[in-house]
Every structure is written in structure tokens, then in C-alpha cells.
Amino acid sequence: ETGVTQTPRHLVMGMTNKKSLKCEQHLGHNAMYWYKQSAKKPLELMFVYNFKEQTENNSVPSRFSPECPNSSHLFLHLHTLQPEDSALYLCASSHGGTDTQYFGPGTRLTVL
Amino acid sequence: GQQLNQSPQSMFIQEGEDVSMNCTSSSIFNTWLWYKQDPGEGPVLLIALYKAGELTSNGRLTAQFGITRKDSFLNISASIPSDVGIYFCAGQETGYSTLTFGKGTMLLVSP
């Protein structure tokens, strides 16, 4: 099994839908991250979880709701999104404190 | 917050040429990382640098952590078509802070 997996790889949703993105890491890491990658912008950190506790929330709108049930799994729950939320959503993990982050393949999200 | 300036934004080169790209920051970093991202995939870690002045190689790739701790460069020697992608630098200010990413350098290699 590869290090960090994400499902689905592609998602198209309407503005009234509710969907969830899933991330799983098989590296024994303690920290997990959600990033948003839009065209021509640097990666934007959204959320950080360390030992299942949320340690960072970079002013992300409440229509994005993270969940970390254990140190291997991370979810991003989506509801009432806007078209400008269309982007590649990347999950990453690392050993707590060393910050060498390993990324998943991403979920390409399109909001209609 | 801190910013990373990565240059060039894009490069179009011939196969076999050497490539150089760099990142500069307004803050001192303790760690520099270089990632490559292929289309439709997540970034893959290429090289990690943890000490000022450190020079590290990974095959045809070489990266250096600048002495001032505010810059880093990545060189690719004898480029090949599969080097195509977007290369990102990332820096970290302290041992427990999050990463700051550059905007990326898009590399295109002509056979």
C-alpha cells in the first residue's frame, strides 16, 4: 500500500451537495494536513492535526469541516460549497515536529 | 507572514541541458524542502535540507541550503523528458512550525 492515499481522486458536486474527502496514511505518522491548491497560487494550508488534535485552522470557512478519528485517517467534510472552492485538495502527513511532509495524490474537486 | 519567492516561474529547455531554480525568503528558515509535482498527482519529496551550507544530491538533482538561511537552490543536470513537472520549494522557520511553499517552477523539457 502506498504511503498516503486519497479518495475520491475526482469529485464534481453542486453547491447544495454534501460530500466528504478521505485521506489515509500508512507511514506511522502522527500529524496530518489538508491543503488547497489553486492555479497560480502557492499551496494553502487549511488544517493541521497532531495526535488527532486540531492544532491549526487557517481561517478556513465553516463550509469545510475536518475530522480526524485516529492518527491514520483524516476527512474533509464539504457542504454548500462555492464555485471558487474548486481546486486540488491535498492531504499530507509527517512525524510530529519534523515537518518533512509526504503528500497524497489529491482530490480534484469541481463545484458547479 | 513570511513569503517565499521562487524563480523562474517556468522554464522550457532542451533535453540534456542543466537546470537551476531557486527560492528566497524574507525570514530565516531551519529547513528547506524541494518537491516535484506531476500533472494530476500530489507533490513528491525530492530533497530535504536541514543545515546551513548543506549540499545534498539525489541522482541528477542537487540542492543547497544557503549560508544566510534565507535561500536555497535546486539544480537538475542532463535533463530528460520525465523531469517535466512543477518543482516547489518549501521552508520551515522553527522545528515545530508549518511549511511555507513557493509558487512553483514549471519545467518543460523538449526531446
XYZ file of N, CA and C in Angstrom:
669
model
N 0.853 -1.190 0.000
C 0.000 0.000 0.000
C 0.890 1.242 0.000
N 0.578 2.203 -0.883
C 1.394 3.408 -0.963
C 1.199 4.248 0.287
N 2.141 5.217 0.531
C 2.217 5.937 1.783
C 0.954 6.681 2.188
N 0.502 7.586 1.311
C -0.670 8.411 1.617
C -1.664 8.253 0.470
N -2.851 7.816 0.797
C -3.875 7.624 -0.237
C -5.030 8.586 -0.004
N -5.662 8.978 -1.105
C -6.806 9.887 -1.013
C -7.916 9.381 -1.916
N -9.142 9.466 -1.426
C -10.318 9.118 -2.229
C -11.420 10.132 -1.988
N -12.234 10.419 -3.017
C -12.020 10.011 -4.392
C -10.903 10.826 -5.043
N -10.463 10.439 -6.224
C -9.454 11.217 -6.939
C -10.089 12.408 -7.658
N -11.338 12.241 -8.055
C -12.059 13.316 -8.723
C -13.463 13.398 -8.130
N -13.963 14.623 -7.986
C -15.297 14.820 -7.426
C -15.928 16.052 -8.060
N -17.147 15.880 -8.555
C -17.930 17.001 -9.066
C -19.167 17.110 -8.194
N -19.434 18.284 -7.673
C -20.597 18.436 -6.805
C -21.283 19.776 -7.033
N -22.568 19.793 -6.746
C -23.329 21.018 -6.804
C -23.176 21.801 -5.513
N -23.601 23.047 -5.538
C -23.412 23.913 -4.372
C -24.254 23.477 -3.183
N -25.295 22.677 -3.415
C -26.139 22.265 -2.284
C -25.780 20.868 -1.774
N -24.821 20.219 -2.416
C -24.469 18.851 -2.011
C -23.647 18.816 -0.734
N -23.623 17.635 -0.121
C -22.698 17.356 0.980
C -21.861 16.160 0.559
N -20.546 16.300 0.664
C -19.645 15.206 0.313
C -18.490 15.199 1.303
N -17.709 14.111 1.269
C -16.540 14.027 2.141
C -15.338 13.522 1.366
N -14.170 14.078 1.665
C -12.905 13.595 1.138
C -12.230 12.773 2.236
N -11.547 11.706 1.787
C -10.896 10.824 2.753
C -9.408 10.743 2.469
N -8.635 10.703 3.526
C -7.188 10.530 3.432
C -6.763 9.453 4.420
N -5.834 8.598 3.986
C -5.315 7.556 4.865
C -3.810 7.483 4.682
N -3.079 7.436 5.801
C -1.622 7.298 5.698
C -1.174 5.998 6.365
N -0.187 5.366 5.697
C 0.320 4.061 6.149
C 1.786 4.183 6.553
N 2.165 5.377 7.038
C 3.567 5.649 7.331
C 3.851 5.715 8.827
N 2.839 5.505 9.648
C 3.037 5.585 11.095
C 3.257 7.003 11.591
N 2.816 7.991 10.825
C 2.972 9.387 11.212
C 1.933 9.813 12.234
N 2.234 10.935 12.911
C 1.321 11.439 13.928
C 0.616 12.718 13.530
N 1.067 13.365 12.487
C 0.465 14.632 12.070
C -0.099 14.489 10.666
N -1.252 15.104 10.442
C -1.882 15.075 9.120
C -2.371 16.470 8.779
N -2.406 16.759 7.469
C -2.654 18.119 6.991
C -3.623 18.091 5.806
N -4.421 19.135 5.699
C -5.189 19.401 4.477
C -4.672 20.692 3.852
N -4.417 20.621 2.519
C -4.016 21.792 1.748
C -4.991 21.983 0.594
N -5.102 23.237 0.172
C -5.839 23.564 -1.046
C -4.836 24.088 -2.067
N -4.910 23.548 -3.296
C -4.023 24.009 -4.364
C -4.853 24.545 -5.508
N -4.795 25.856 -5.694
C -5.479 26.511 -6.809
C -4.431 26.925 -7.836
N -4.906 27.138 -9.057
C -3.991 27.506 -10.139
C -3.263 28.808 -9.805
N -1.962 28.815 -10.071
C -1.117 30.005 -9.942
C -1.033 30.552 -8.526
N -1.301 29.717 -7.540
C -1.173 30.142 -6.133
C -0.317 29.136 -5.391
N 0.377 29.572 -4.351
C 1.098 28.594 -3.514
C 0.101 27.683 -2.812
N 0.590 26.524 -2.399
C -0.268 25.646 -1.604
C -0.739 26.391 -0.360
N -2.047 26.266 -0.081
C -2.613 26.936 1.085
C -2.920 25.902 2.161
N -2.285 26.030 3.294
C -2.571 25.129 4.408
C -3.957 25.441 4.960
N -4.754 24.389 5.147
C -6.105 24.576 5.679
C -6.175 24.147 7.144
N -5.803 22.907 7.398
C -5.925 22.344 8.752
C -4.714 21.475 9.062
N -4.381 21.431 10.364
C -3.326 20.541 10.848
C -3.872 19.761 12.037
N -3.615 18.461 12.045
C -3.935 17.628 13.186
C -2.651 16.980 13.673
N -2.436 17.037 14.983
C -1.281 16.418 15.618
C -1.804 15.492 16.701
N -1.493 14.206 16.579
C -2.026 13.222 17.528
C -3.555 13.376 17.667
N -4.222 13.499 16.552
C -5.688 13.580 16.441
C -6.275 14.898 16.939
N -5.455 15.806 17.415
C -5.965 17.092 17.891
C -5.712 18.167 16.842
N -6.725 18.978 16.574
C -6.540 20.040 15.593
C -5.667 21.131 16.197
N -4.542 21.397 15.554
C -3.611 22.395 16.081
C -3.567 23.658 15.229
N -4.165 23.602 14.045
C -4.155 24.789 13.203
C -5.388 24.810 12.322
N -5.976 25.988 12.204
C -7.106 26.221 11.310
C -6.874 27.585 10.696
N -6.435 27.576 9.435
C -6.012 28.831 8.814
C -7.184 29.624 8.261
N -8.081 30.059 9.152
C -9.207 30.905 8.755
C -9.996 30.295 7.603
N -10.221 29.007 7.702
C -10.961 28.301 6.652
C -12.461 28.462 6.891
N -13.238 28.744 5.837
C -14.698 28.886 6.010
C -15.315 27.628 6.607
N -16.400 27.832 7.339
C -17.020 26.711 8.060
C -17.681 25.701 7.133
N -17.791 26.015 5.850
C -18.340 25.022 4.917
C -17.352 23.863 4.701
N -16.122 24.015 5.197
C -15.134 22.936 5.229
C -15.006 22.474 6.681
N -15.233 21.199 6.929
C -15.206 20.689 8.292
C -14.312 19.462 8.359
N -13.153 19.533 9.042
C -12.265 18.384 9.110
C -12.649 17.443 10.242
N -12.187 16.188 10.079
C -12.388 15.199 11.132
C -11.202 14.267 11.128
N -10.650 13.991 12.303
C -9.504 13.089 12.412
C -9.802 12.050 13.487
N -10.419 10.922 13.119
C -10.805 9.921 14.115
C -9.620 9.184 14.737
N -8.524 9.074 14.002
C -7.301 8.461 14.532
C -6.129 8.998 13.726
N -4.924 8.655 14.127
C -3.755 9.282 13.503
C -3.505 8.796 12.080
N -4.262 7.803 11.611
C -4.074 7.304 10.250
C -5.102 7.822 9.260
N -6.193 8.392 9.752
C -7.285 8.798 8.885
C -7.645 10.261 9.091
N -7.948 10.903 7.974
C -8.344 12.312 8.008
C -9.433 12.509 6.976
N -10.473 13.235 7.370
C -11.578 13.510 6.459
C -11.746 15.017 6.310
N -12.307 15.397 5.184
C -12.716 16.787 4.986
C -14.154 16.759 4.497
N -15.059 17.211 5.362
C -16.485 17.217 5.033
C -16.829 18.554 4.370
N -17.567 18.442 3.275
C -17.865 19.613 2.444
C -19.371 19.836 2.374
N -19.803 21.061 2.542
C -21.236 21.347 2.373
C -21.432 22.786 1.932
N -22.389 22.978 1.066
C -22.729 24.288 0.492
C -21.489 25.027 0.002
N -20.717 24.338 -0.828
C -19.502 24.961 -1.369
C -19.839 25.954 -2.472
N -18.836 26.770 -2.806
C -18.951 27.775 -3.852
C -18.077 27.365 -5.031
N -18.365 27.864 -6.229
C -17.520 27.520 -7.383
C -16.042 27.857 -7.169
N -15.744 28.910 -6.404
C -14.334 29.269 -6.174
C -13.620 28.269 -5.260
N -14.367 27.323 -4.701
C -13.748 26.257 -3.904
C -13.206 25.135 -4.784
N -13.470 25.209 -6.073
C -12.915 24.203 -6.992
C -11.395 24.292 -6.964
N -10.749 23.147 -6.730
C -9.286 23.132 -6.592
C -8.842 21.686 -6.414
N -7.539 21.502 -6.293
C -6.982 20.204 -5.921
C -6.774 20.222 -4.403
N -7.368 19.277 -3.700
C -7.237 19.203 -2.254
C -6.246 18.089 -1.922
N -5.185 18.494 -1.251
C -4.088 17.577 -0.952
C -4.038 17.275 0.536
N -3.801 16.019 0.823
C -3.578 15.582 2.193
C -2.089 15.274 2.334
N -1.537 15.517 3.500
C -0.146 15.179 3.765
C -0.028 14.659 5.189
N 1.070 13.962 5.453
C 1.324 13.503 6.813
C 2.804 13.648 7.126
N 3.127 13.681 8.416
C 4.517 13.767 8.840
C 4.634 13.226 10.262
N 5.879 12.903 10.663
C 6.128 12.648 12.086
C 5.935 13.974 12.813
N 5.279 13.971 13.927
C 5.041 15.219 14.633
C 6.342 15.933 14.915
N 6.435 17.195 14.495
C 7.572 18.023 14.838
C 8.679 18.071 13.808
N 8.797 17.115 12.906
C 9.898 17.164 11.930
C 9.485 17.856 10.646
N 8.215 17.862 10.365
C 7.656 18.574 9.225
C 8.173 18.173 7.860
N 8.793 17.045 7.691
C 9.014 16.538 6.332
C 7.723 15.868 5.935
N 6.958 16.546 5.112
C 5.611 16.095 4.810
C 5.563 15.270 3.533
N 4.770 14.233 3.576
C 4.567 13.352 2.437
C 3.118 13.496 1.991
N 2.954 13.738 0.688
C 1.641 14.084 0.168
C 0.942 12.901 -0.478
N -0.390 12.945 -0.435
C -1.207 12.040 -1.218
C -1.367 12.578 -2.626
N -2.077 11.839 -3.490
C -2.231 12.252 -4.887
C -3.242 13.375 -5.093
N -4.063 13.650 -4.067
C -5.014 14.748 -4.183
C -6.374 14.329 -4.685
N -7.365 15.149 -4.388
C -8.717 15.022 -4.936
C -8.992 16.286 -5.750
N -9.281 16.085 -7.030
C -9.622 17.227 -7.890
C -11.106 17.498 -7.715
N -11.446 18.617 -7.085
C -12.830 18.969 -6.784
C -13.321 20.054 -7.731
N -14.478 19.817 -8.302
C -15.140 20.816 -9.139
C -16.517 21.097 -8.559
N -16.784 22.364 -8.271
C -18.080 22.768 -7.718
C -18.854 23.521 -8.800
N -20.016 22.994 -9.126
C -20.813 23.598 -10.213
C -21.852 24.554 -9.655
N 2.655 37.261 7.080
C 3.528 36.138 7.340
C 4.682 36.104 6.370
N 5.535 35.110 6.509
C 6.713 35.029 5.644
C 6.289 34.673 4.230
N 7.122 35.045 3.265
C 6.858 34.733 1.872
C 8.066 34.065 1.276
N 7.815 33.216 0.299
C 8.884 32.583 -0.462
C 8.782 33.047 -1.896
N 9.885 33.523 -2.440
C 9.935 33.909 -3.843
C 10.681 32.827 -4.600
N 9.994 32.166 -5.498
C 10.604 31.087 -6.264
C 10.745 31.534 -7.707
N 11.919 31.291 -8.275
C 12.135 31.678 -9.669
C 13.026 30.650 -10.364
N 12.897 30.530 -11.701
C 11.906 31.238 -12.504
C 10.520 30.619 -12.348
N 9.510 31.296 -12.888
C 8.144 30.743 -12.840
C 8.033 29.540 -13.748
N 8.725 29.579 -14.892
C 8.670 28.457 -15.827
C 9.955 28.437 -16.651
N 10.254 27.251 -17.164
C 11.440 27.069 -17.996
C 11.102 26.077 -19.095
N 11.594 26.358 -20.290
C 11.425 25.442 -21.414
C 12.813 25.177 -21.960
N 13.271 23.938 -21.815
C 14.657 23.644 -22.167
C 14.717 22.426 -23.088
N 15.910 22.210 -23.638
C 16.158 21.033 -24.480
C 16.657 19.891 -23.604
N 16.305 18.686 -23.992
C 16.813 17.506 -23.299
C 18.333 17.566 -23.248
N 18.892 17.219 -22.083
C 20.342 17.219 -21.932
C 20.885 18.472 -21.264
N 20.089 19.539 -21.251
C 20.545 20.777 -20.611
C 20.461 20.663 -19.095
N 21.260 21.491 -18.436
C 21.178 21.595 -16.981
C 20.185 22.703 -16.625
N 19.572 22.554 -15.449
C 18.537 23.481 -14.999
C 18.873 23.960 -13.597
N 18.557 25.218 -13.333
C 18.740 25.739 -11.984
C 17.545 26.590 -11.597
N 17.049 26.396 -10.390
C 15.948 27.207 -9.874
C 16.242 27.526 -8.412
N 15.640 28.612 -7.910
C 15.965 28.962 -6.531
C 14.784 29.579 -5.806
N 14.930 29.621 -4.514
C 13.920 30.218 -3.635
C 14.607 31.129 -2.644
N 13.982 32.273 -2.397
C 14.482 33.171 -1.365
C 13.333 33.520 -0.427
N 13.692 33.771 0.812
C 12.665 34.083 1.805
C 12.996 35.392 2.505
N 11.994 35.954 3.136
C 12.196 37.163 3.928
C 12.571 36.810 5.366
N 12.506 35.523 5.693
C 12.806 35.062 7.052
C 13.882 33.988 7.002
N 14.498 33.749 8.132
C 15.471 32.668 8.254
C 14.730 31.352 8.422
N 15.111 30.360 7.649
C 14.493 29.043 7.733
C 15.460 28.025 8.335
N 14.922 27.051 9.038
C 15.715 25.956 9.592
C 15.703 24.729 8.705
N 14.739 24.657 7.816
C 14.607 23.516 6.916
C 14.181 24.009 5.543
N 14.788 23.421 4.508
C 14.345 23.658 3.133
C 14.014 22.307 2.514
N 12.901 22.270 1.811
C 12.485 21.049 1.132
C 12.215 21.374 -0.329
N 12.505 20.405 -1.193
C 12.171 20.546 -2.613
C 11.266 19.381 -3.012
N 10.142 19.736 -3.661
C 9.169 18.750 -4.106
C 8.987 18.870 -5.620
N 8.571 17.747 -6.232
C 8.154 17.768 -7.630
C 6.720 17.271 -7.717
N 5.933 17.951 -8.545
C 4.546 17.558 -8.729
C 4.283 17.277 -10.204
N 3.880 16.040 -10.493
C 3.476 15.671 -11.849
C 2.006 16.032 -12.035
N 1.582 16.224 -13.277
C 0.175 16.587 -13.519
C -0.787 15.576 -12.912
N -1.772 16.074 -12.171
C -2.783 15.202 -11.588
C -2.336 14.419 -10.375
N -1.148 14.721 -9.853
C -0.628 13.998 -8.696
C -0.268 14.973 -7.579
N 0.011 14.420 -6.400
C 0.475 15.249 -5.306
C 1.976 15.462 -5.379
N 2.493 16.471 -4.664
C 3.947 16.705 -4.646
C 4.701 15.524 -4.034
N 5.845 15.228 -4.610
C 6.702 14.148 -4.121
C 7.998 14.767 -3.614
N 8.405 14.402 -2.414
C 9.620 14.972 -1.837
C 10.848 14.499 -2.609
N 11.689 15.465 -3.012
C 12.927 15.155 -3.736
C 14.124 15.208 -2.798
N 14.279 16.317 -2.115
C 15.453 16.545 -1.270
C 15.028 17.359 -0.057
N 15.582 17.007 1.108
C 15.361 17.754 2.348
C 16.709 18.254 2.857
N 16.752 19.513 3.277
C 17.982 20.147 3.757
C 17.739 20.689 5.158
N 18.667 20.399 6.084
C 18.437 20.750 7.478
C 19.519 21.631 8.092
N 20.590 21.925 7.298
C 21.703 22.665 7.888
C 22.207 23.697 6.903
N 22.484 24.915 7.374
C 23.001 25.968 6.506
C 24.281 25.497 5.833
N 24.348 25.748 4.514
C 25.508 25.333 3.748
C 25.437 23.914 3.230
N 24.483 23.149 3.693
C 24.363 21.734 3.290
C 24.131 21.626 1.790
N 24.846 20.707 1.173
C 24.699 20.412 -0.259
C 24.340 18.939 -0.354
N 23.195 18.625 -0.940
C 22.715 17.247 -0.981
C 22.322 16.871 -2.396
N 22.668 15.658 -2.787
C 22.322 15.174 -4.124
C 21.383 13.985 -4.044
N 20.577 13.870 -5.090
C 19.674 12.735 -5.257
C 19.672 12.422 -6.742
N 20.580 11.539 -7.154
C 20.723 11.253 -8.586
C 21.230 12.482 -9.318
N 20.476 12.925 -10.328
C 20.882 14.104 -11.104
C 20.468 15.409 -10.445
N 19.850 15.332 -9.305
C 19.397 16.529 -8.598
C 20.371 16.888 -7.484
N 20.634 18.190 -7.353
C 21.469 18.691 -6.263
C 20.798 19.919 -5.693
N 20.726 20.000 -4.379
C 20.126 21.160 -3.727
C 21.060 21.659 -2.645
N 21.018 22.952 -2.396
C 21.848 23.532 -1.356
C 21.023 24.445 -0.462
N 21.347 24.408 0.802
C 20.767 25.273 1.831
C 21.697 26.473 1.935
N 21.205 27.670 1.616
C 22.064 28.845 1.587
C 22.660 29.198 2.946
N 23.855 29.770 2.910
C 24.570 30.141 4.137
C 23.781 31.140 4.968
N 23.084 32.051 4.312
C 22.305 33.065 5.035
C 21.033 32.466 5.644
N 20.707 31.239 5.276
C 19.488 30.517 5.700
C 18.219 31.149 5.145
N 18.380 32.040 4.158
C 17.219 32.677 3.546
C 17.049 32.256 2.094
N 17.818 31.285 1.646
C 17.662 30.873 0.259
C 18.109 29.436 0.058
N 17.645 28.868 -1.058
C 18.025 27.516 -1.434
C 17.932 27.412 -2.947
N 18.754 26.552 -3.519
C 18.608 26.328 -4.952
C 18.546 24.837 -5.242
N 17.985 24.522 -6.411
C 17.898 23.152 -6.903
C 18.474 23.122 -8.313
N 19.410 22.229 -8.558
C 19.958 22.019 -9.893
C 19.567 20.641 -10.388
N 19.232 20.572 -11.668
C 18.994 19.288 -12.333
C 19.993 19.207 -13.475
N 20.781 18.164 -13.498
C 21.774 18.029 -14.560
C 21.258 17.065 -15.633
N 21.672 17.323 -16.869
C 21.359 16.456 -18.005
C 19.878 16.090 -18.025
N 19.040 17.089 -18.169
C 17.596 16.890 -18.067
C 17.082 15.883 -19.100
N 16.011 15.198 -18.712
C 15.341 14.215 -19.569
C 13.851 14.532 -19.586
N 13.118 14.025 -20.563
C 11.698 14.371 -20.676
C 10.876 14.111 -19.418
N 11.211 13.078 -18.658
C 10.421 12.774 -17.456
C 10.684 13.750 -16.309
N 11.591 14.696 -16.507
C 11.792 15.749 -15.499
C 10.684 16.797 -15.567
N 9.855 16.713 -16.600
C 8.748 17.664 -16.746
C 7.859 17.633 -15.514
N 7.484 18.802 -15.041
C 6.592 18.904 -13.888
C 6.745 20.260 -13.232
N 6.128 20.395 -12.073
C 6.254 21.633 -11.305
C 7.095 21.344 -10.073
N 8.096 22.151 -9.858
C 9.001 21.990 -8.732
C 8.688 23.062 -7.688
N 8.484 22.619 -6.457
C 8.163 23.533 -5.356
C 9.271 23.519 -4.310
N 9.596 24.705 -3.817
C 10.409 24.765 -2.618
C 9.470 24.977 -1.431
N 9.913 24.577 -0.272
C 9.144 24.790 0.961
C 10.130 25.017 2.086
N 9.773 25.909 2.987
C 10.660 26.217 4.102
C 9.919 26.200 5.416
N 10.685 26.015 6.456
C 10.122 25.925 7.804
C 10.974 26.772 8.725
N 10.307 27.639 9.503
C 11.062 28.580 10.335
C 11.580 27.984 11.631
N 10.806 27.132 12.274
C 11.254 26.531 13.534
C 10.961 25.036 13.486
N 11.401 24.324 14.470
C 11.231 22.877 14.449
C 9.793 22.414 14.477
N 8.890 23.272 14.879
C 7.508 22.810 15.016
C 6.513 23.682 14.263
N 7.003 24.537 13.397
C 6.073 25.381 12.648
C 5.674 24.679 11.358
N 4.648 25.188 10.741
C 4.194 24.627 9.476
C 5.078 25.112 8.332
N 4.889 24.526 7.162
C 5.700 24.844 5.997
C 5.126 26.020 5.223
N 6.014 26.781 4.607
C 5.629 27.819 3.647
C 6.121 27.361 2.285
N 5.240 27.408 1.280
C 5.579 26.929 -0.058
C 5.799 28.081 -1.026
N 6.713 27.879 -1.977
C 6.835 28.778 -3.106
C 5.727 28.504 -4.108
N 5.627 29.364 -5.136
C 4.564 29.208 -6.135
C 4.894 28.162 -7.180
N 6.121 27.687 -7.185
C 6.455 26.617 -8.112
C 7.173 27.090 -9.362
N 7.993 26.212 -9.928
C 8.653 26.432 -11.214
C 8.196 25.323 -12.140
N 7.535 25.714 -13.228
C 7.094 24.712 -14.197
C 8.229 24.436 -15.175
N 8.611 23.174 -15.282
C 9.708 22.785 -16.167
C 9.162 21.970 -17.336
N 9.495 22.413 -18.527
C 9.145 21.673 -19.744
C 10.441 21.292 -20.445
N 10.547 20.048 -20.864
C 11.754 19.540 -21.497
C 11.405 19.035 -22.892
N 12.080 19.580 -23.877
C 11.844 19.185 -25.259
C 12.809 18.059 -25.643
N 12.291 16.956 -26.198
C 13.172 15.844 -26.565
C 14.146 16.213 -27.678
